[in-house]
XYZ file of C-alpha atoms in Angstrom:
729
model
C 30.347 -0.642 -62.688
C 27.530 1.483 -61.237
C 28.586 0.453 -57.769
C 32.141 1.573 -58.393
C 30.928 4.937 -59.702
C 28.707 5.339 -56.672
C 31.591 4.620 -54.315
C 33.777 7.074 -56.215
C 31.107 9.755 -55.871
C 30.941 9.190 -52.113
C 34.708 9.513 -51.798
C 34.756 12.721 -53.864
C 31.890 14.138 -51.817
C 33.680 13.351 -48.624
C 36.759 15.091 -49.884
C 34.722 18.223 -50.708
C 33.206 18.110 -47.224
C 36.624 17.923 -45.608
C 37.872 20.812 -47.670
C 34.748 22.815 -46.970
C 35.120 22.396 -43.208
C 38.835 23.128 -43.353
C 39.661 20.277 -41.015
C 37.543 21.889 -38.253
C 37.006 18.476 -36.730
C 40.449 18.506 -35.067
C 39.407 19.330 -31.501
C 41.191 21.556 -29.006
C 39.902 21.190 -25.466
C 39.447 23.851 -22.829
C 38.555 23.205 -19.193
C 36.187 25.599 -17.429
C 35.445 26.389 -13.766
C 31.984 27.878 -13.288
C 29.798 28.453 -10.215
C 26.726 26.824 -11.698
C 24.771 25.896 -8.598
C 23.575 28.437 -6.071
C 23.756 27.600 -2.386
C 21.185 28.767 0.089
C 22.165 31.982 1.845
C 24.940 32.976 -0.569
C 24.355 35.933 -2.834
C 26.897 35.354 -5.607
C 25.155 35.514 -8.944
C 24.754 32.216 -10.727
C 27.471 31.267 -13.212
C 25.081 29.847 -15.798
C 25.133 33.160 -17.607
C 28.941 33.115 -17.686
C 28.964 29.621 -19.165
C 26.416 30.681 -21.788
C 28.649 33.594 -22.846
C 31.646 31.252 -23.143
C 29.679 28.841 -25.321
C 28.526 31.727 -27.501
C 32.162 32.690 -28.050
C 33.170 29.083 -28.755
C 30.444 28.751 -31.406
C 31.467 31.982 -33.123
C 35.134 30.951 -33.130
C 34.313 27.528 -34.550
C 32.318 29.174 -37.337
C 35.153 31.571 -38.102
C 37.614 31.043 -40.931
C 40.194 33.411 -39.418
C 40.683 31.990 -35.945
C 41.934 28.394 -35.578
C 40.651 27.463 -39.054
C 41.926 23.901 -38.763
C 40.540 23.217 -35.304
C 37.424 23.157 -33.235
C 37.312 24.453 -29.692
C 35.567 22.219 -27.216
C 34.710 23.674 -23.825
C 34.338 21.217 -20.977
C 32.502 22.878 -18.108
C 32.394 21.807 -14.470
C 30.668 23.257 -11.434
C 32.756 24.713 -8.610
C 29.702 25.840 -6.631
C 28.998 29.407 -5.644
C 30.422 29.661 -2.148
C 33.951 31.081 -2.246
C 35.203 28.714 0.437
C 34.577 25.516 -1.549
C 38.178 25.111 -2.679
C 38.425 21.274 -2.426
C 35.708 20.879 -5.071
C 37.530 23.189 -7.482
C 40.782 21.271 -6.933
C 39.052 17.997 -7.698
C 37.760 19.471 -10.930
C 41.293 20.593 -11.826
C 42.797 17.162 -11.173
C 40.066 15.510 -13.246
C 40.947 17.837 -16.114
C 44.636 16.935 -15.842
C 44.497 13.216 -15.208
C 41.538 12.335 -17.411
C 41.703 12.618 -21.174
C 41.474 14.498 -23.396
C 44.419 16.878 -22.902
C 43.349 20.457 -22.200
C 45.345 23.283 -23.756
C 44.054 25.986 -21.412
C 41.636 26.615 -18.543
C 38.985 29.259 -17.904
C 37.974 30.475 -14.434
C 37.323 30.474 -11.602
C 34.767 32.842 -10.143
C 36.154 33.738 -6.722
C 39.724 34.936 -6.227
C 40.148 32.713 -3.175
C 39.368 29.691 -5.367
C 41.360 30.904 -8.365
C 44.597 31.479 -6.445
C 45.334 27.811 -5.648
C 44.056 26.758 -9.082
C 46.478 29.163 -10.782
C 49.389 27.923 -8.667
C 48.589 24.240 -9.214
C 47.771 24.426 -12.942
C 51.125 26.150 -13.562
C 52.848 22.922 -12.496
C 51.311 21.310 -15.604
C 52.146 24.309 -17.831
C 48.510 25.228 -18.324
C 47.234 28.701 -19.128
C 44.474 29.803 -16.759
C 42.362 32.791 -17.824
C 39.872 34.146 -15.293
C 36.819 36.253 -16.022
C 36.191 37.590 -12.482
C 39.101 36.903 -10.091
C 40.443 40.338 -9.189
C 42.695 39.642 -6.205
C 45.999 41.568 -6.305
C 47.750 38.394 -5.136
C 47.193 36.893 -8.592
C 49.534 39.494 -10.087
C 52.500 37.627 -8.631
C 54.219 36.389 -11.793
C 56.635 34.093 -9.958
C 53.830 32.259 -8.214
C 51.326 32.373 -11.077
C 53.395 32.399 -14.301
C 50.567 31.237 -16.591
C 47.697 33.233 -15.139
C 45.815 35.935 -17.064
C 42.504 37.656 -16.503
C 40.171 39.652 -18.673
C 39.025 41.579 -15.628
C 40.980 44.279 -13.878
C 42.842 43.600 -10.668
C 41.250 44.979 -7.548
C 44.372 47.128 -7.247
C 43.437 48.878 -10.488
C 40.544 50.479 -8.572
C 43.029 52.409 -6.440
C 44.026 54.927 -9.101
C 40.404 55.917 -9.844
C 39.771 56.079 -6.099
C 42.643 58.493 -5.656
C 41.615 60.588 -8.656
C 38.061 60.725 -7.303
C 39.339 61.912 -3.919
C 41.458 64.570 -5.585
C 38.577 65.636 -7.840
C 36.360 66.426 -4.849
C 39.237 67.588 -2.635
C 38.558 64.839 -0.091
C 41.887 64.948 1.727
C 40.954 63.023 4.880
C 39.572 59.513 4.577
C 39.039 56.245 6.396
C 39.611 52.707 5.147
C 37.391 49.805 6.191
C 37.912 46.386 4.673
C 37.346 42.708 5.220
C 40.484 40.795 6.145
C 40.611 38.746 2.948
C 43.696 38.740 0.727
C 41.867 40.453 -2.112
C 41.009 43.427 0.089
C 44.033 43.620 2.408
C 46.464 43.526 -0.528
C 44.447 46.205 -2.288
C 44.440 48.485 0.742
C 48.180 47.967 1.232
C 48.683 49.135 -2.334
C 46.320 52.054 -1.748
C 48.270 53.185 1.306
C 51.540 53.010 -0.611
C 50.075 55.136 -3.420
C 48.662 57.662 -0.964
C 52.077 57.972 0.675
C 53.536 59.297 -2.594
C 52.641 62.994 -2.496
C 48.881 62.850 -2.946
C 48.085 65.216 -0.056
C 45.545 62.732 1.284
C 45.561 61.628 4.914
C 44.215 58.298 6.108
C 42.881 59.134 9.567
C 41.603 55.621 10.243
C 42.412 52.242 8.696
C 40.340 49.360 10.009
C 40.119 45.699 9.002
C 37.693 43.116 10.346
C 37.102 39.403 10.046
C 33.401 39.011 10.729
C 31.910 41.597 13.080
C 32.814 45.198 12.155
C 31.253 46.955 15.164
C 34.450 48.179 16.815
C 35.975 49.218 13.514
C 32.921 51.267 12.536
C 32.934 52.813 16.002
C 36.586 53.852 15.558
C 35.796 55.548 12.262
C 32.924 57.424 13.885
C 35.077 58.578 16.800
C 37.715 59.930 14.418
C 35.032 61.867 12.565
C 35.865 60.396 9.162
C 33.404 61.553 6.506
C 34.779 59.803 3.406
C 35.013 56.032 3.860
C 36.530 53.640 1.332
C 35.088 50.205 2.066
C 35.918 46.812 0.539
C 34.119 43.590 1.416
C 32.010 40.748 0.137
C 28.235 40.951 0.243
C 27.582 39.011 3.451
C 30.031 40.972 5.585
C 29.185 44.183 3.736
C 25.612 44.014 5.002
C 26.944 43.925 8.556
C 29.059 47.002 7.860
C 26.095 48.939 6.503
C 23.929 47.971 9.479
C 26.630 48.998 11.961
C 27.030 52.253 10.049
C 23.336 52.916 10.584
C 23.550 52.318 14.327
C 26.633 54.543 14.644
C 25.177 57.339 12.551
C 27.667 57.064 9.692
C 25.172 58.115 7.061
C 23.488 61.245 5.837
C 24.457 64.306 3.860
C 27.970 64.619 5.266
C 29.079 61.008 4.694
C 30.241 59.282 1.515
C 30.876 55.558 1.260
C 33.095 54.623 -1.701
C 32.335 50.977 -2.360
C 33.285 48.350 -4.922
C 30.805 48.046 -7.735
C 31.135 44.389 -8.622
C 28.998 43.218 -5.723
C 25.629 41.743 -6.607
C 22.824 44.092 -7.554
C 20.973 45.281 -4.429
C 23.269 43.192 -2.241
C 22.379 45.420 0.728
C 18.594 45.055 0.372
C 18.205 42.566 3.236
C 17.152 42.923 6.872
C 20.206 42.306 9.079
C 20.951 41.753 12.747
C 24.388 42.733 14.078
C 26.003 43.331 17.454
C 24.509 46.814 17.687
C 20.976 45.724 16.849
C 18.650 45.067 13.945
C 18.388 46.932 10.656
C 15.370 46.937 8.395
C 15.696 47.065 4.633
C 14.591 50.695 4.746
C 17.377 51.533 7.196
C 19.928 49.734 5.036
C 18.681 51.706 2.050
C 19.010 54.944 4.013
C 22.719 54.301 4.532
C 23.467 53.169 0.998
C 21.530 55.897 -0.833
C 23.783 58.364 -2.594
C 26.963 56.372 -2.116
C 29.588 55.974 -4.855
C 30.964 52.766 -6.308
C 34.110 52.180 -8.332
C 33.004 49.641 -10.852
C 34.098 47.701 -13.885
C 33.102 48.612 -17.420
C 31.227 45.391 -18.081
C 30.318 46.070 -21.708
C 31.940 48.620 -24.002
C 30.020 51.857 -24.449
C 30.760 52.513 -28.123
C 29.539 50.871 -31.341
C 32.928 49.549 -32.386
C 32.841 45.960 -33.601
C 34.716 43.388 -31.577
C 36.983 40.806 -33.157
C 34.003 38.466 -33.189
C 32.264 40.834 -35.597
C 29.638 41.793 -33.023
C 28.977 45.164 -31.467
C 28.179 45.400 -27.786
C 24.457 45.783 -28.512
C 24.488 42.757 -30.865
C 26.245 40.698 -28.214
C 23.695 41.782 -25.622
C 20.869 40.748 -27.935
C 22.409 37.357 -28.702
C 23.198 36.788 -25.037
C 19.636 37.658 -24.033
C 18.321 35.063 -26.456
C 20.627 32.421 -24.999
C 19.718 33.344 -21.426
C 16.134 34.618 -21.509
C 15.811 34.397 -17.719
C 17.192 37.705 -16.406
C 18.069 36.107 -13.069
C 20.384 33.680 -14.840
C 22.412 36.384 -16.546
C 25.700 37.559 -15.177
C 27.477 40.914 -15.316
C 30.744 39.127 -16.068
C 29.435 37.529 -19.250
C 31.408 39.859 -21.527
C 34.624 39.181 -19.601
C 34.095 35.432 -19.973
C 33.295 35.889 -23.674
C 36.531 37.833 -24.183
C 38.494 35.256 -22.154
C 37.560 32.560 -24.660
C 38.575 34.817 -27.539
C 41.868 35.643 -25.812
C 42.727 31.948 -25.521
C 41.690 31.266 -29.109
C 43.750 34.161 -30.482
C 46.810 33.132 -28.462
C 46.496 29.557 -29.722
C 45.926 30.797 -33.271
C 49.229 32.724 -33.253
C 50.974 29.873 -31.478
C 50.058 27.484 -34.286
C 51.998 29.710 -36.682
C 54.969 29.900 -34.302
C 55.038 26.126 -33.801
C 55.656 25.402 -37.488
C 59.375 26.092 -37.128
C 59.500 23.469 -34.374
C 57.578 20.938 -36.497
C 54.803 20.927 -33.932
C 51.067 21.518 -33.953
C 48.639 22.458 -31.213
C 47.534 18.846 -30.993
C 51.045 17.883 -29.901
C 50.724 19.735 -26.595
C 51.418 17.766 -23.439
C 51.498 18.948 -19.841
C 55.287 18.626 -19.666
C 55.953 20.590 -22.869
C 57.519 23.710 -21.410
C 58.423 25.076 -24.846
C 54.848 25.110 -26.100
C 53.570 26.491 -22.790
C 55.954 29.438 -23.034
C 54.879 30.117 -26.614
C 51.231 30.122 -25.485
C 52.084 32.519 -22.649
C 54.082 34.881 -24.853
C 51.295 35.130 -27.408
C 48.736 35.685 -24.683
C 50.914 38.427 -23.194
C 51.197 40.194 -26.555
C 47.473 40.228 -27.310
C 45.713 43.422 -28.273
C 42.206 43.125 -29.655
C 38.771 44.673 -29.453
C 36.514 42.662 -27.213
C 32.925 43.044 -26.109
C 34.086 44.384 -22.724
C 36.453 46.850 -24.394
C 39.988 46.804 -25.714
C 41.711 43.717 -24.365
C 45.397 43.825 -23.505
C 47.423 42.655 -20.549
C 50.042 44.109 -18.261
C 53.310 42.293 -17.658
C 51.565 40.678 -14.682
C 48.762 39.274 -16.800
C 46.124 41.757 -15.630
C 43.649 43.437 -17.941
C 44.122 47.112 -18.805
C 40.750 48.787 -19.060
C 38.519 51.749 -18.271
C 36.888 51.883 -14.843
C 33.450 53.292 -14.195
C 32.278 55.535 -11.339
C 28.652 54.925 -10.430
C 25.974 56.352 -8.184
C 22.958 54.255 -9.201
C 23.848 55.356 -12.724
C 27.233 55.787 -14.315
C 28.439 59.259 -13.351
C 31.968 59.074 -14.685
C 34.836 57.030 -16.041
C 38.509 56.616 -15.284
C 40.803 56.081 -18.240
C 43.635 53.840 -17.108
C 45.761 54.709 -20.122
C 45.468 58.489 -19.686
C 45.188 58.237 -15.880
C 42.376 60.766 -15.864
C 38.929 60.805 -14.334
C 35.903 62.466 -15.918
C 32.781 63.135 -13.832
C 29.412 64.183 -15.237
C 28.285 66.540 -12.469
C 24.805 66.770 -13.954
C 24.238 63.138 -12.977
C 25.740 63.338 -9.487
C 23.196 63.526 -6.692
C 24.128 64.524 -3.159
C 21.903 64.670 -0.146
C 21.120 68.272 0.803
C 22.237 69.179 -2.749
C 25.793 69.937 -1.712
C 29.029 68.061 -2.116
C 30.141 66.459 1.157
C 33.495 67.513 2.561
C 36.194 65.264 3.950
C 36.410 66.905 7.340
C 35.300 69.871 9.331
C 36.696 72.998 7.765
C 38.152 75.535 10.122
C 37.578 79.146 9.309
C 40.389 80.975 11.047
C 39.090 84.396 12.004
C 41.543 86.806 13.657
C 39.692 88.822 16.273
C 40.122 92.568 16.117
C 39.676 95.149 18.799
C 36.210 96.574 18.616
C 36.468 99.571 16.294
C 34.396 101.855 18.538
C 36.573 100.948 21.533
C 39.740 101.436 19.484
C 38.677 104.871 18.258
C 37.603 105.913 21.746
C 40.925 104.968 23.299
C 42.869 106.537 20.436
C 40.956 109.770 21.003
C 41.730 109.654 24.727
C 45.391 108.906 23.990
C 45.500 111.809 21.542
C 43.923 114.108 24.111
C 46.480 112.919 26.654
C 49.349 113.657 24.281
C 47.927 117.096 23.518
C 47.582 117.735 27.265
C 51.189 116.639 27.773
C 52.336 118.939 24.962
C 50.422 121.829 26.528
C 52.032 121.238 29.933
C 55.434 120.862 28.287
C 54.986 124.163 26.472
C 53.843 125.811 29.697
C 56.811 124.360 31.549
C 59.356 125.534 28.975
C 57.975 129.046 28.564
C 57.739 129.697 32.306
C 60.852 127.748 33.289
C 62.473 130.920 34.710
C 59.544 131.754 36.967
C 60.299 131.027 40.594
C 57.412 128.638 41.261
C 58.375 126.641 38.138
C 62.099 126.828 38.646
C 61.840 125.535 42.224
C 60.114 122.316 40.995
C 62.977 121.287 38.675
C 61.410 122.002 35.269
C 63.900 119.809 33.404
C 62.849 116.814 35.496
C 59.222 117.762 34.848
C 59.987 117.719 31.127
C 61.083 114.097 31.473
C 57.803 113.326 33.220
C 55.960 114.803 30.221
C 58.117 112.763 27.791
C 57.466 109.562 29.728
C 53.708 110.164 29.866
C 53.656 110.959 26.144
C 55.462 107.696 25.358
C 52.946 105.741 27.424
C 50.066 107.521 25.722
C 51.659 106.592 22.402
C 51.918 102.967 23.577
C 48.106 102.853 23.376
C 48.409 103.271 19.607
C 50.831 100.351 19.523
C 48.586 98.137 21.658
C 45.731 98.856 19.243
C 47.607 97.473 16.238
C 46.388 93.996 15.289
C 45.659 91.939 12.180
C 43.319 94.630 10.911
C 46.252 96.981 10.323
C 49.430 94.880 10.327
C 50.317 91.692 8.430
C 51.745 88.637 10.145
C 55.089 89.306 8.507
C 55.385 92.773 10.050
C 53.852 91.972 13.426
C 57.280 91.370 14.933
C 57.927 95.134 14.850
C 54.683 95.696 16.767
C 55.818 93.211 19.417
C 59.142 95.047 19.811
C 57.352 98.398 20.116
C 54.923 96.958 22.692
C 57.897 96.067 24.840
C 59.951 99.228 24.527
C 57.443 102.112 24.570
C 55.613 101.379 27.849
C 58.779 100.270 29.689
C 60.930 103.251 28.661
C 57.972 105.627 29.024
C 57.287 104.360 32.540
C 60.913 104.825 33.496
C 60.965 108.407 32.206
C 57.743 109.206 33.994
C 58.044 107.258 37.239
C 61.845 107.452 37.351
C 61.556 111.233 37.385
C 58.930 111.084 40.129
C 61.126 108.656 42.045
C 64.118 110.987 41.721
C 62.164 113.967 43.012
C 60.749 111.890 45.897
C 64.233 110.676 46.701
C 65.439 114.289 46.852
C 62.700 115.266 49.319
C 63.513 112.248 51.446
C 67.205 113.080 51.366
C 66.576 116.663 52.445
C 64.198 115.518 55.182
C 66.587 112.937 56.610
C 69.791 114.987 56.284
C 68.607 117.948 58.365
C 70.877 120.139 56.272
C 68.619 121.005 53.392
C 70.467 124.003 52.010
C 73.863 122.328 52.017
C 72.525 119.078 50.502
C 70.562 120.850 47.771
C 73.584 122.866 46.754
C 76.172 120.076 46.882
C 74.397 116.796 46.063
C 70.807 117.190 44.995
C 71.136 119.270 41.878
C 69.236 118.240 38.712
C 72.333 116.646 37.244
C 72.383 114.228 40.136
C 68.739 113.342 39.511
C 69.416 112.936 35.796
C 72.127 110.473 36.669
C 69.720 108.520 38.864
C 67.138 108.411 36.066
C 69.882 107.417 33.599
C 70.814 104.435 35.763
C 67.213 103.244 35.749
C 67.037 103.701 31.954
C 70.310 101.826 31.487
C 68.955 98.844 33.423
C 65.772 98.860 31.300
C 67.712 99.074 28.055
C 70.031 96.271 29.161
C 67.146 93.915 29.935
C 65.163 94.818 26.785
C 68.189 94.506 24.503
C 69.198 91.159 25.973
C 65.602 89.970 25.621
C 65.470 91.007 21.973
C 68.803 89.379 21.105
C 68.661 86.202 23.188
C 64.948 85.456 23.095
C 63.300 87.618 20.403
C 59.584 88.233 20.460
C 57.372 86.598 17.842
C 53.740 86.470 16.844
C 51.790 83.833 18.740
C 48.372 82.985 17.343
C 46.051 81.763 20.077
C 43.051 79.708 18.961
C 39.978 80.268 21.069
C 36.895 78.084 21.507
C 35.578 76.829 18.163
C 32.136 77.915 17.019
C 30.185 75.413 14.848
C 28.037 76.512 11.958
C 24.474 75.183 11.594
C 25.519 72.502 9.089
C 28.461 71.458 11.303
C 30.774 71.392 8.277
C 32.468 74.694 8.917
C 33.848 75.606 12.313
C 34.746 79.211 12.979
C 37.945 79.333 14.970
C 38.509 82.771 16.506
C 42.136 83.754 16.927
C 43.922 86.488 18.764
C 47.405 87.679 17.991
C 49.738 87.858 20.949
C 53.397 88.719 21.377
C 55.386 85.934 22.945
C 58.867 84.512 23.325
C 60.240 81.215 24.561
C 61.144 82.585 28.000
C 58.781 85.512 28.208
C 57.910 84.883 31.851
C 61.573 85.070 32.876
C 62.080 88.443 31.206
C 58.839 89.832 32.604
C 59.868 88.767 36.098
C 63.167 90.604 35.649
C 61.343 93.778 34.612
C 58.722 93.448 37.344
C 61.418 92.935 39.984
C 63.250 96.035 38.777
C 60.127 98.190 38.532
C 58.675 96.755 41.712
C 61.825 97.569 43.654
C 61.807 101.150 42.409
C 58.100 101.502 43.157
C 58.403 100.085 46.682
C 61.356 102.359 47.485
C 59.400 105.315 46.106
C 56.441 104.363 48.297
C 58.742 104.195 51.298
C 60.167 107.624 50.536
C 56.728 109.107 49.906
C 55.349 107.663 53.143
C 58.212 108.970 55.257
C 57.928 112.449 53.766
C 54.144 112.580 53.670
C 53.993 115.453 56.204
C 57.081 117.271 55.054
C 56.795 120.667 53.456
C 59.982 121.989 51.991
C 59.733 125.547 50.779
C 62.452 124.988 48.252
C 60.551 122.081 46.725
C 57.042 123.376 46.397
C 55.538 120.228 44.712
C 56.811 117.532 47.073
C 53.334 116.618 48.369
C 51.919 116.325 44.858
C 54.803 114.096 43.841
C 54.003 111.792 46.756
C 50.389 111.607 45.658
C 51.558 110.711 42.139
C 53.561 107.824 43.597
C 50.513 106.447 45.393
C 48.435 106.786 42.246
C 50.909 104.760 40.166
C 51.245 102.103 42.851
C 47.502 101.608 43.258
C 46.945 101.401 39.503
C 49.813 98.926 39.164
C 48.589 96.678 41.985
C 45.071 96.578 40.559
C 45.758 96.790 36.840
C 48.662 94.435 36.152
C 47.078 91.246 37.626
C 43.722 91.972 35.979
C 45.347 92.527 32.577
C 47.361 89.285 32.896
C 44.243 87.309 33.799
C 42.296 88.737 30.850
C 45.173 88.291 28.342
C 43.089 86.085 25.990
C 40.162 88.536 25.929
C 41.233 91.107 23.439
C 38.700 93.885 24.048
C 38.748 93.878 27.881
C 42.552 93.691 27.853
C 42.909 96.638 25.511
C 40.251 98.638 27.336
C 41.830 98.091 30.767
C 45.407 98.626 29.571
C 44.499 101.815 27.747
C 42.245 102.989 30.566
C 44.918 102.538 33.224
C 47.515 104.301 31.065
C 45.218 107.226 30.284
C 43.980 107.561 33.846
C 47.378 107.103 35.502
C 49.267 109.427 33.162
C 46.598 112.084 33.292
C 46.550 112.020 37.083
C 50.357 112.295 37.221
C 50.415 115.186 34.756
C 47.668 116.988 36.616
C 49.321 116.488 40.017
C 52.604 117.808 38.695
C 51.374 120.701 36.536
C 47.873 121.798 37.554
C 49.082 123.370 40.842
C 51.653 125.311 38.848
C 49.085 126.469 36.305
C 46.762 127.504 39.163
C 49.548 129.426 40.833
C 50.318 131.120 37.568
C 46.722 132.188 37.079
C 46.215 133.333 40.683
C 49.419 135.377 40.744
C 48.884 136.742 37.230
C 52.402 135.701 36.271
C 51.573 133.609 33.187
C 53.338 134.727 30.091
C 51.468 133.590 27.013
C-alpha cells in the first residue's frame, strides 16, 4: 500500500514538473558557423566572443515563457576557421549539419561574406534559413540566388548613402575610389557609382581597383590630385594601401581617407613592406591619423530594453562576465545575439501559423517547402528591439539600421530611415585645424587696368578732345579767312571729328570688368570695333583726300583748271564717303555674320601658401569665331589706303602749291600715321594678353598720333593768324 502511494506521488510530481517546464524539453536545433580558431598571420578577430553571445541569447530564450514556450533551442556550433578563403571547411560543416541528425531548423553564420555566399546558396536547396551576423557583401542581397538568407548586419551597400551624405555635408565634390577586387567591395563601388550618377553633383576623378599590390592605383590617384579617397579593403591588403599612400605622399592636412569601420581595431598598426619600400608603424599611424570611417552601430546607444529584457549596458555587463578576456570579445556579438532572437521569434510566430496545417515545428524536414516559406515570411515581417538596435529587414533580407561616422570616436550618425546625417563638429579633429577640401579651389580674379594708368590716359584723352574742340572752333570761326579757306576747312573739320572719335576710343578701351558686367560687355566690344575704325577713316581719309588732291594737281600740270573742275571739296567728300562705306560694310557684315563676344582668357595660375586655393587671373577680351579674317580685311583696306597715301606724299614731297598752303604738313601727317602704325600695331598684337602694356601703348599711340596730326594741320594756321593779327576771337 505504501509502495503504491509512493509511486503515485512520483507520478504526480513528474506531472507537476512537466507542467512547470511547459514542455521545454522538446528541442529545436540550430546549426552555427563560427571562426573559432585563429590562424597565424590573419587579423580577423576570434569568433569565440560571437559564439558566447549566441549562447547567451539561447539561454535567455530557453528561460523565457513568451518565446517558444514549448521548446528548447539547441545551438550546435562548428569552427569554420578565421581565414576567409577556407570555403571547403565551411561546406563540410554545412553537409554534416544536413546529412547528420538531428534536423536543423535554421543556420547562423558565417563570418566572412566570401564563405557565406556559397553557404547561403547551398543551404537554400534544403529550404534552410541562414542568418548571418557579419556577412555584408552586396551580392547576398540577390533574392533569387539566396531566397532564405537574412542578416542582422547592414549590407556593405548601405554604407554608400552615409558616404554620399558625408561628402555633401563637407562639400567634397571631387573624390577617388580605391578598392580591393573582391565581390563585397566591387559590388559596393558599382552601387556607389550608380548613386553618384543620379544628380549628386559629385565627380569621381579616379576609380581604381587592385588585387594584391596597389602601387600603381595609388600612384594614379596621386597624379590626379584626388584629396578625398573612399577606400574599401580587408586588413591585409589595406595595410599595403596605407604604406603606398605614405610613399606617394597621400597623407597630411589636405587628404581624407574614408574607410570602412568594421576592420579590426588598430588593423594598420603593423610594419609593412610594399613595392615602394618599407613603412614603420609610426609612418602607418601618420597616414591613418585623422581619417574617417563609416562604421556599424554595434550596440544601441539608448537605454531602451530589448526584447530579451536587457538594456545595452546590461547586455555588455553579462557578455563581459561570459568573456572576461577582452581579446576574445567580438564587436559583432550584439549582431549574433540579435540573430538568434530573430530566428527564435520567426519560429515562435511560425508555430502559431502551422496550427491550421496540423503541423508543429518538430515536423520540419528539409523538403518541406511550405514550412520553409512560412519561416521566411515570418522572418521577413520581424520588427523588434534588439541589443544592436531596432531589428527589421528589407525585402532583400538586409538589416535596416543606423550607421555611425567615426574618427577615433563617434563623430556622427546616419539615420537610414530619415536618410539624414548628423555630425558633431565639436568632436571632429582636422590636421591644421581646418576642414580639407576636395580639390584645389580656383579664385577667378578679373584683372583690371591699373587705376593710375587709366586715369592718366583718360586725362590725356580728355585733353586731346579739348584740343580738337579748340581747333574745330578756331577752324569754324575763321573759315572765311584766306589762309583757312585755302586749306579746305570742311575737310579739316572731318579731321577733327576723326581725331575726337579716336580720342574717345581710349575711354572705350579702358572699360573692363571694373565698370561693365559680363552681360553688357558685348556693347563694349562693338564700340571697340566701330569707334577707332570710323575715327581713323575720318581722320586719315581726310588726310588721304587732301594728299590725293595735291598729287593730282602736281601730276596734271593744269592746277587751276583741275581745282575748279574736279578737285572741289565735294569731290573729296565723295572720296572719303567711299572709304567710310567700305568700313561700314565690313563692320556691319562682321557684326551680323560673326558677332563679337566676351572671351575670358585665363592666365598663369598663382598658388596660395597652403596650396588649396589657386588664384587664376583673367583678362576680358573681345573675340569672334573668325576675328582674324575680319581683321585682315580691315588691315588690307587700311593698308592699301595708307600705302597709296605714302606714295602720293612721297611724290609731292617737294611740291609747294600756293593754292594749297598746308600740303607739306599733310604729307608729314601721313608719315607720322604710317610710322606709328608700323611700330604700334604689331607690338599691341604681341602684348594682347598683357592688359596694362596693351592699354598704355594703344592709348599712347592714339594720343600721340592724333595730337601730331592736329598740330600739323592747325598749328601753322594758328601761327599765321597770330603773326598776321587776323584772329577774330
